[in-house]
Amino acid sequence: MRRSTPACTYDRSACIPFLGLLLLGQQAVAQGTSATGVLVQLFEWSYSDIALECETYLAQAGIVGVQISPPQEAIEDPAWWSRYQPVGFTKLVSRSGDQAALLDTVRRCQAVGVQVIADVVANHMAAPPAGGTGTGTAGTTFQNRTFADFAPTDFHHWNGSTAGNCGVDNFADRVNVQTCDFNGLPDLNTTSSVVQSKLSQYIGLLHSLGITAFRLDSALLMSASDIQGFMGTAEASLVYQEITLPPRCTIAPQEYLINGKIVLQDYAYSMFTAFKSGQLQGLQAQPYASDKLIVNIDSHDLQRQSPLTSLTYTDGKLYELANIFMLAYPYGQPLLMSSYSFSAFNQGPPSVPVHGADGSLSCGTDQPWVCEHRTPSYKVMINFRNHTSQALVTDWQILMGGAMVAFSRGSGFVAINTAGI
Ligand SMILES: *[C@@H]1O[C@H](CO)[C@@H](O)[C@H](O)[C@H]1NC(C)=O
Ligand SMILES: *[C@@H]1O[C@H](CO)[C@@H](O)[C@H](O)[C@H]1NC(C)=O
Ligand SMILES: *[C@@H]1O[C@H](CO)[C@@H](O)[C@H](O)[C@H]1NC(C)=O
Ligand SMILES: *[C@@H]1O[C@H](CO)[C@@H](O)[C@H](O)[C@H]1NC(C)=O
C-alpha cells in the first residue's frame, strides 16, 4: 500500500464543497498581467530528450522553462513514484540520466533561452521494501530510516525512540501534517540544522550546474519556515511550492509566499468542474493573487487520482480547450503538462526515447509519449499571450447557458465553446 501510493496526493473525493466555495465565493475578477513565461513539465523525460526538445520545439514555441523529474538518487523501482522517494542528495543519478547529462541539458536549454526547473523532494526519504534493505539508482544501499547521509535521529520520530514515527492522519493538526510520516515515508526533520544544511548543499549542487529554478514537492508537509531555512541562501530565479490542500486543513497557502510562488491543485479542480459541467461562468473567480501562482490543468499526481478531479489528455478536445483558456487568460503563470500514455497507476515511463535516432517522434495519444505540450493550438496561444501580455480582460461574455465563454485582451479575442464535446 504505502509503496504503491504516491508521496504527494490525497483523497480528493471529499473536496467538492471546497471547490464550490472556490467557484462561487468570490465575484471579483482576479487577474493580472501575464508577463510571466509559459512552462512545461516534461514528466519522466530523459535529459537527452529534454535537451533535444528545448532545441527543436520549446524555444520556438515560446516556452521559457521545463520542469524535469526529481534529479536526486531515488529508490530503484520501475514505478513512476520511485522518483519521489529519495535515497540521497549527493549523487545525481536517476532514470533521466546522470549529472553530466543533466549539466549538458541545462546548458543546451539555456543556450536557446529555456531554463531547467528541478523538482526538489525534501520532505521525506524512501521507504525500503518491508523492513529490509533498499537500493538507490546510484547503487547506494539504505535501510529502515538509515541512509548514507541521514541517521534515524535526523528524522521526525516517536518520543523516546527513533525506530519509527506517527503517520499523517489529521489535516486539521499542523503538527501531525508537518512532523509525522506521510504514506509511511520517513519524514526528515527539516527543522534540524543538520538536515537543513544537507538540503542546502543539494540546492547548491543543482545551482552549480546552472539550475536556478525549483519546484518544491509536498511543500505543505513542511513548514514554510523550514523551507526558508534550506532555500534561504539560494539565489533562485523561480521557486514554486506544491500545495495540496485537503479538507479541514488549517495550514494557509499564503504562509508559503515568503519562499516564492505556489502551485495549488485548486485551479485544476475548478477547471475540471467548469469544463466538465459546461458552466464556464465560474472561471473568472479565483482567490489568489495572479503573480503568486503557477497554474496547471493536470500534473503527474492529478492524472493518477481516482476518481479523477482534473482534466487529462484522455479528455481530448475538452482538455485542449481548458489549456487554451489557461493560456489566454491573465491569471497565474501557466505550466503545461506533458505525459506518457498509461493504463495502470504504477506504470513507469516508456522504454523508447521521445526523439528517435532518425529524427522521428514517439508522440501522440496512440504513441508511448503523449506530448500534450506540442498541441498546435498551444503554440498559437503562447504567441497570443505574448502579444497581449499588457492587456486586461474586457468584453467578458458567457453564452449558451455557460457552455461558451468569450473575452477580449487588447486587440486579441478568444471564444471557447464546449457545447457538443
Ligand atoms: C525499523 O527498525 C526498528 C528498529 O530499529 C523497528 O522497531 C521497526 O519496526 C522497523 N520498521 C520497519 C518498518 O521495519
Ligand atoms: C510527542 O509528544 C508530544 C507531546 O505529548 C506530542 O504532541 C507529539 O505528537 C508526540 N510525538 C510523536 C511522534 O508521537
Ligand atoms: C527536530 O529538530 C529540532 C531542531 O533541531 C529539534 O528541536 C527537535 O527536537 C527535532 N525533532 C526530533 C523529533 O528529533
Ligand atoms: C514575447 O516574445 C519575445 C520574443 O520571443 C520575447 O523576447 C518577449 O520576452 C516575450 N514577451 C512576453 C511578455 O512573453
mmCIF file of N, CA and C in Angstrom, residues 329-390:
data_model
loop_
_atom_site.group_PDB
_atom_site.id
_atom_site.type_symbol
_atom_site.label_atom_id
_atom_site.label_comp_id
_atom_site.label_asym_id
_atom_site.label_seq_id
_atom_site.Cartn_x
_atom_site.Cartn_y
_atom_site.Cartn_z
ATOM 1 N N TYR A 329 -6.010 33.517 -20.601
ATOM 2 C CA TYR A 329 -6.485 34.360 -19.518
ATOM 3 C C TYR A 329 -5.307 34.788 -18.628
ATOM 4 N N PRO A 330 -5.237 36.053 -18.257
ATOM 5 C CA PRO A 330 -4.073 36.531 -17.486
ATOM 6 C C PRO A 330 -4.178 36.217 -15.999
ATOM 7 N N TYR A 331 -4.076 34.958 -15.675
ATOM 8 C CA TYR A 331 -4.121 34.580 -14.260
ATOM 9 C C TYR A 331 -3.089 33.493 -13.993
ATOM 10 N N GLY A 332 -2.077 33.824 -13.214
ATOM 11 C CA GLY A 332 -1.049 32.850 -12.881
ATOM 12 C C GLY A 332 -0.079 32.609 -14.024
ATOM 13 N N GLN A 333 0.966 31.862 -13.704
ATOM 14 C CA GLN A 333 1.973 31.501 -14.709
ATOM 15 C C GLN A 333 1.697 30.064 -15.142
ATOM 16 N N PRO A 334 1.345 29.845 -16.404
ATOM 17 C CA PRO A 334 0.909 28.506 -16.829
ATOM 18 C C PRO A 334 2.040 27.477 -16.893
ATOM 19 N N LEU A 335 1.699 26.291 -16.451
ATOM 20 C CA LEU A 335 2.611 25.145 -16.525
ATOM 21 C C LEU A 335 1.889 24.054 -17.314
ATOM 22 N N LEU A 336 2.334 23.822 -18.544
ATOM 23 C CA LEU A 336 1.720 22.779 -19.369
ATOM 24 C C LEU A 336 2.199 21.418 -18.886
ATOM 25 N N MET A 337 1.370 20.416 -19.084
ATOM 26 C CA MET A 337 1.743 19.052 -18.714
ATOM 27 C C MET A 337 2.106 18.280 -19.969
ATOM 28 N N SER A 338 3.109 17.420 -19.856
ATOM 29 C CA SER A 338 3.442 16.517 -20.955
ATOM 30 C C SER A 338 3.646 15.129 -20.363
ATOM 31 N N SER A 339 2.821 14.193 -20.810
ATOM 32 C CA SER A 339 2.729 12.880 -20.165
ATOM 33 C C SER A 339 3.200 11.757 -21.071
ATOM 34 N N TYR A 340 3.215 10.561 -20.489
ATOM 35 C CA TYR A 340 3.251 9.351 -21.316
ATOM 36 C C TYR A 340 1.917 8.637 -21.139
ATOM 37 N N SER A 341 1.516 7.863 -22.127
ATOM 38 C CA SER A 341 0.263 7.104 -22.022
ATOM 39 C C SER A 341 0.411 6.052 -20.930
ATOM 40 N N PHE A 342 -0.622 5.903 -20.111
ATOM 41 C CA PHE A 342 -0.550 4.851 -19.095
ATOM 42 C C PHE A 342 -1.937 4.289 -18.838
ATOM 43 N N SER A 343 -1.955 3.031 -18.396
ATOM 44 C CA SER A 343 -3.234 2.393 -18.105
ATOM 45 C C SER A 343 -3.275 1.849 -16.690
ATOM 46 N N ALA A 344 -2.138 1.835 -15.994
ATOM 47 C CA ALA A 344 -2.110 1.355 -14.608
ATOM 48 C C ALA A 344 -1.419 2.399 -13.746
ATOM 49 N N PHE A 345 -1.870 2.520 -12.506
ATOM 50 C CA PHE A 345 -1.375 3.563 -11.600
ATOM 51 C C PHE A 345 0.149 3.589 -11.500
ATOM 52 N N ASN A 346 0.747 2.437 -11.287
ATOM 53 C CA ASN A 346 2.198 2.390 -11.045
ATOM 54 C C ASN A 346 3.046 2.552 -12.289
ATOM 55 N N GLN A 347 2.460 2.376 -13.449
ATOM 56 C CA GLN A 347 3.205 2.284 -14.708
ATOM 57 C C GLN A 347 4.274 3.373 -14.860
ATOM 58 N N GLY A 348 5.492 2.942 -15.075
ATOM 59 C CA GLY A 348 6.607 3.861 -15.286
ATOM 60 C C GLY A 348 6.661 4.323 -16.724
ATOM 61 N N PRO A 349 7.675 5.124 -17.051
ATOM 62 C CA PRO A 349 7.747 5.710 -18.394
ATOM 63 C C PRO A 349 8.079 4.670 -19.465
ATOM 64 N N PRO A 350 7.768 4.981 -20.718
ATOM 65 C CA PRO A 350 8.096 4.075 -21.827
ATOM 66 C C PRO A 350 9.600 3.861 -21.916
ATOM 67 N N SER A 351 9.996 2.745 -22.471
ATOM 68 C CA SER A 351 11.433 2.479 -22.601
ATOM 69 C C SER A 351 12.004 3.094 -23.874
ATOM 70 N N VAL A 352 11.130 3.494 -24.787
ATOM 71 C CA VAL A 352 11.636 4.123 -26.019
ATOM 72 C C VAL A 352 11.830 5.622 -25.773
ATOM 73 N N PRO A 353 12.833 6.214 -26.427
ATOM 74 C CA PRO A 353 13.003 7.663 -26.269
ATOM 75 C C PRO A 353 11.896 8.424 -26.998
ATOM 76 N N VAL A 354 11.713 9.688 -26.644
ATOM 77 C CA VAL A 354 10.739 10.524 -27.344
ATOM 78 C C VAL A 354 11.265 10.827 -28.757
ATOM 79 N N HIS A 355 12.523 11.224 -28.804
ATOM 80 C CA HIS A 355 13.153 11.570 -30.083
ATOM 81 C C HIS A 355 13.911 10.362 -30.609
ATOM 82 N N GLY A 356 13.458 9.814 -31.721
ATOM 83 C CA GLY A 356 14.146 8.681 -32.321
ATOM 84 C C GLY A 356 15.452 9.123 -32.972
ATOM 85 N N ALA A 357 16.357 8.159 -33.153
ATOM 86 C CA ALA A 357 17.663 8.472 -33.741
ATOM 87 C C ALA A 357 17.519 9.036 -35.151
ATOM 88 N N ASP A 358 16.436 8.666 -35.822
ATOM 89 C CA ASP A 358 16.225 9.120 -37.204
ATOM 90 C C ASP A 358 15.452 10.443 -37.252
ATOM 91 N N GLY A 359 15.277 11.082 -36.097
ATOM 92 C CA GLY A 359 14.561 12.353 -36.083
ATOM 93 C C GLY A 359 13.058 12.198 -35.921
ATOM 94 N N SER A 360 12.572 10.961 -35.828
ATOM 95 C CA SER A 360 11.130 10.748 -35.657
ATOM 96 C C SER A 360 10.733 11.039 -34.207
ATOM 97 N N LEU A 361 9.436 11.200 -33.989
ATOM 98 C CA LEU A 361 8.928 11.497 -32.657
ATOM 99 C C LEU A 361 7.935 10.427 -32.237
ATOM 100 N N SER A 362 8.098 9.962 -30.990
ATOM 101 C CA SER A 362 7.180 8.967 -30.449
ATOM 102 C C SER A 362 6.090 9.691 -29.674
ATOM 103 N N CYS A 363 5.359 10.569 -30.329
ATOM 104 C CA CYS A 363 4.411 11.467 -29.658
ATOM 105 C C CYS A 363 2.999 11.316 -30.202
ATOM 106 N N GLY A 364 2.014 11.279 -29.313
ATOM 107 C CA GLY A 364 0.621 11.242 -29.745
ATOM 108 C C GLY A 364 -0.201 10.384 -28.806
ATOM 109 N N THR A 365 -1.516 10.469 -28.896
ATOM 110 C CA THR A 365 -2.356 9.698 -27.976
ATOM 111 C C THR A 365 -2.295 8.202 -28.274
ATOM 112 N N ASP A 366 -1.822 7.827 -29.452
ATOM 113 C CA ASP A 366 -1.667 6.408 -29.777
ATOM 114 C C ASP A 366 -0.198 5.992 -29.722
ATOM 115 N N GLN A 367 0.631 6.841 -29.096
ATOM 116 C CA GLN A 367 2.070 6.595 -29.012
ATOM 117 C C GLN A 367 2.458 6.448 -27.539
ATOM 118 N N PRO A 368 3.668 5.931 -27.275
ATOM 119 C CA PRO A 368 4.089 5.791 -25.871
ATOM 120 C C PRO A 368 4.104 7.131 -25.118
ATOM 121 N N TRP A 369 4.553 8.193 -25.782
ATOM 122 C CA TRP A 369 4.573 9.513 -25.147
ATOM 123 C C TRP A 369 3.435 10.337 -25.733
ATOM 124 N N VAL A 370 2.753 11.098 -24.889
ATOM 125 C CA VAL A 370 1.607 11.865 -25.390
ATOM 126 C C VAL A 370 2.044 13.225 -25.952
ATOM 127 N N CYS A 371 2.977 13.882 -25.254
ATOM 128 C CA CYS A 371 3.484 15.193 -25.708
ATOM 129 C C CYS A 371 2.357 16.206 -25.898
ATOM 130 N N GLU A 372 1.474 16.300 -24.902
ATOM 131 C CA GLU A 372 0.386 17.283 -24.979
ATOM 132 C C GLU A 372 0.883 18.685 -25.304
ATOM 133 N N HIS A 373 2.072 19.016 -24.796
ATOM 134 C CA HIS A 373 2.567 20.398 -24.964
ATOM 135 C C HIS A 373 2.803 20.760 -26.420
ATOM 136 N N ARG A 374 2.858 19.736 -27.295
ATOM 137 C CA ARG A 374 3.064 20.024 -28.720
ATOM 138 C C ARG A 374 1.749 20.248 -29.470
ATOM 139 N N THR A 375 0.643 20.273 -28.769
ATOM 140 C CA THR A 375 -0.645 20.559 -29.412
ATOM 141 C C THR A 375 -0.533 21.895 -30.158
ATOM 142 N N PRO A 376 -0.784 21.903 -31.468
ATOM 143 C CA PRO A 376 -0.519 23.118 -32.265
ATOM 144 C C PRO A 376 -1.199 24.383 -31.719
ATOM 145 N N SER A 377 -2.420 24.250 -31.189
ATOM 146 C CA SER A 377 -3.115 25.449 -30.716
ATOM 147 C C SER A 377 -2.406 26.092 -29.514
ATOM 148 N N TYR A 378 -1.638 25.310 -28.754
ATOM 149 C CA TYR A 378 -0.958 25.901 -27.592
ATOM 150 C C TYR A 378 0.122 26.883 -28.051
ATOM 151 N N LYS A 379 0.777 26.513 -29.132
ATOM 152 C CA LYS A 379 1.815 27.394 -29.670
ATOM 153 C C LYS A 379 1.193 28.721 -30.104
ATOM 154 N N VAL A 380 0.040 28.641 -30.726
ATOM 155 C CA VAL A 380 -0.685 29.845 -31.143
ATOM 156 C C VAL A 380 -1.050 30.681 -29.916
ATOM 157 N N MET A 381 -1.518 30.001 -28.867
ATOM 158 C CA MET A 381 -1.961 30.725 -27.675
ATOM 159 C C MET A 381 -0.789 31.309 -26.873
ATOM 160 N N ILE A 382 0.355 30.666 -26.917
ATOM 161 C CA ILE A 382 1.535 31.239 -26.239
ATOM 162 C C ILE A 382 1.921 32.535 -26.945
ATOM 163 N N ASN A 383 1.802 32.531 -28.251
ATOM 164 C CA ASN A 383 2.054 33.739 -29.041
ATOM 165 C C ASN A 383 1.016 34.823 -28.712
ATOM 166 N N PHE A 384 -0.236 34.405 -28.603
ATOM 167 C CA PHE A 384 -1.323 35.318 -28.218
ATOM 168 C C PHE A 384 -1.020 35.936 -26.851
ATOM 169 N N ARG A 385 -0.618 35.080 -25.917
ATOM 170 C CA ARG A 385 -0.313 35.541 -24.556
ATOM 171 C C ARG A 385 0.824 36.554 -24.570
ATOM 172 N N ASN A 386 1.788 36.267 -25.379
ATOM 173 C CA ASN A 386 2.931 37.163 -25.502
ATOM 174 C C ASN A 386 2.480 38.529 -26.039
ATOM 175 N N HIS A 387 1.674 38.511 -27.085
ATOM 176 C CA HIS A 387 1.265 39.772 -27.709
ATOM 177 C C HIS A 387 0.236 40.556 -26.905
ATOM 178 N N THR A 388 -0.419 39.892 -25.953
ATOM 179 C CA THR A 388 -1.449 40.592 -25.175
ATOM 180 C C THR A 388 -1.038 40.736 -23.716
ATOM 181 N N SER A 389 0.261 40.593 -23.458
ATOM 182 C CA SER A 389 0.694 40.488 -22.060
ATOM 183 C C SER A 389 0.344 41.704 -21.210
ATOM 184 N N GLN A 390 0.185 42.855 -21.809
ATOM 185 C CA GLN A 390 -0.124 44.049 -21.023
ATOM 186 C C GLN A 390 -1.628 44.343 -20.954
#
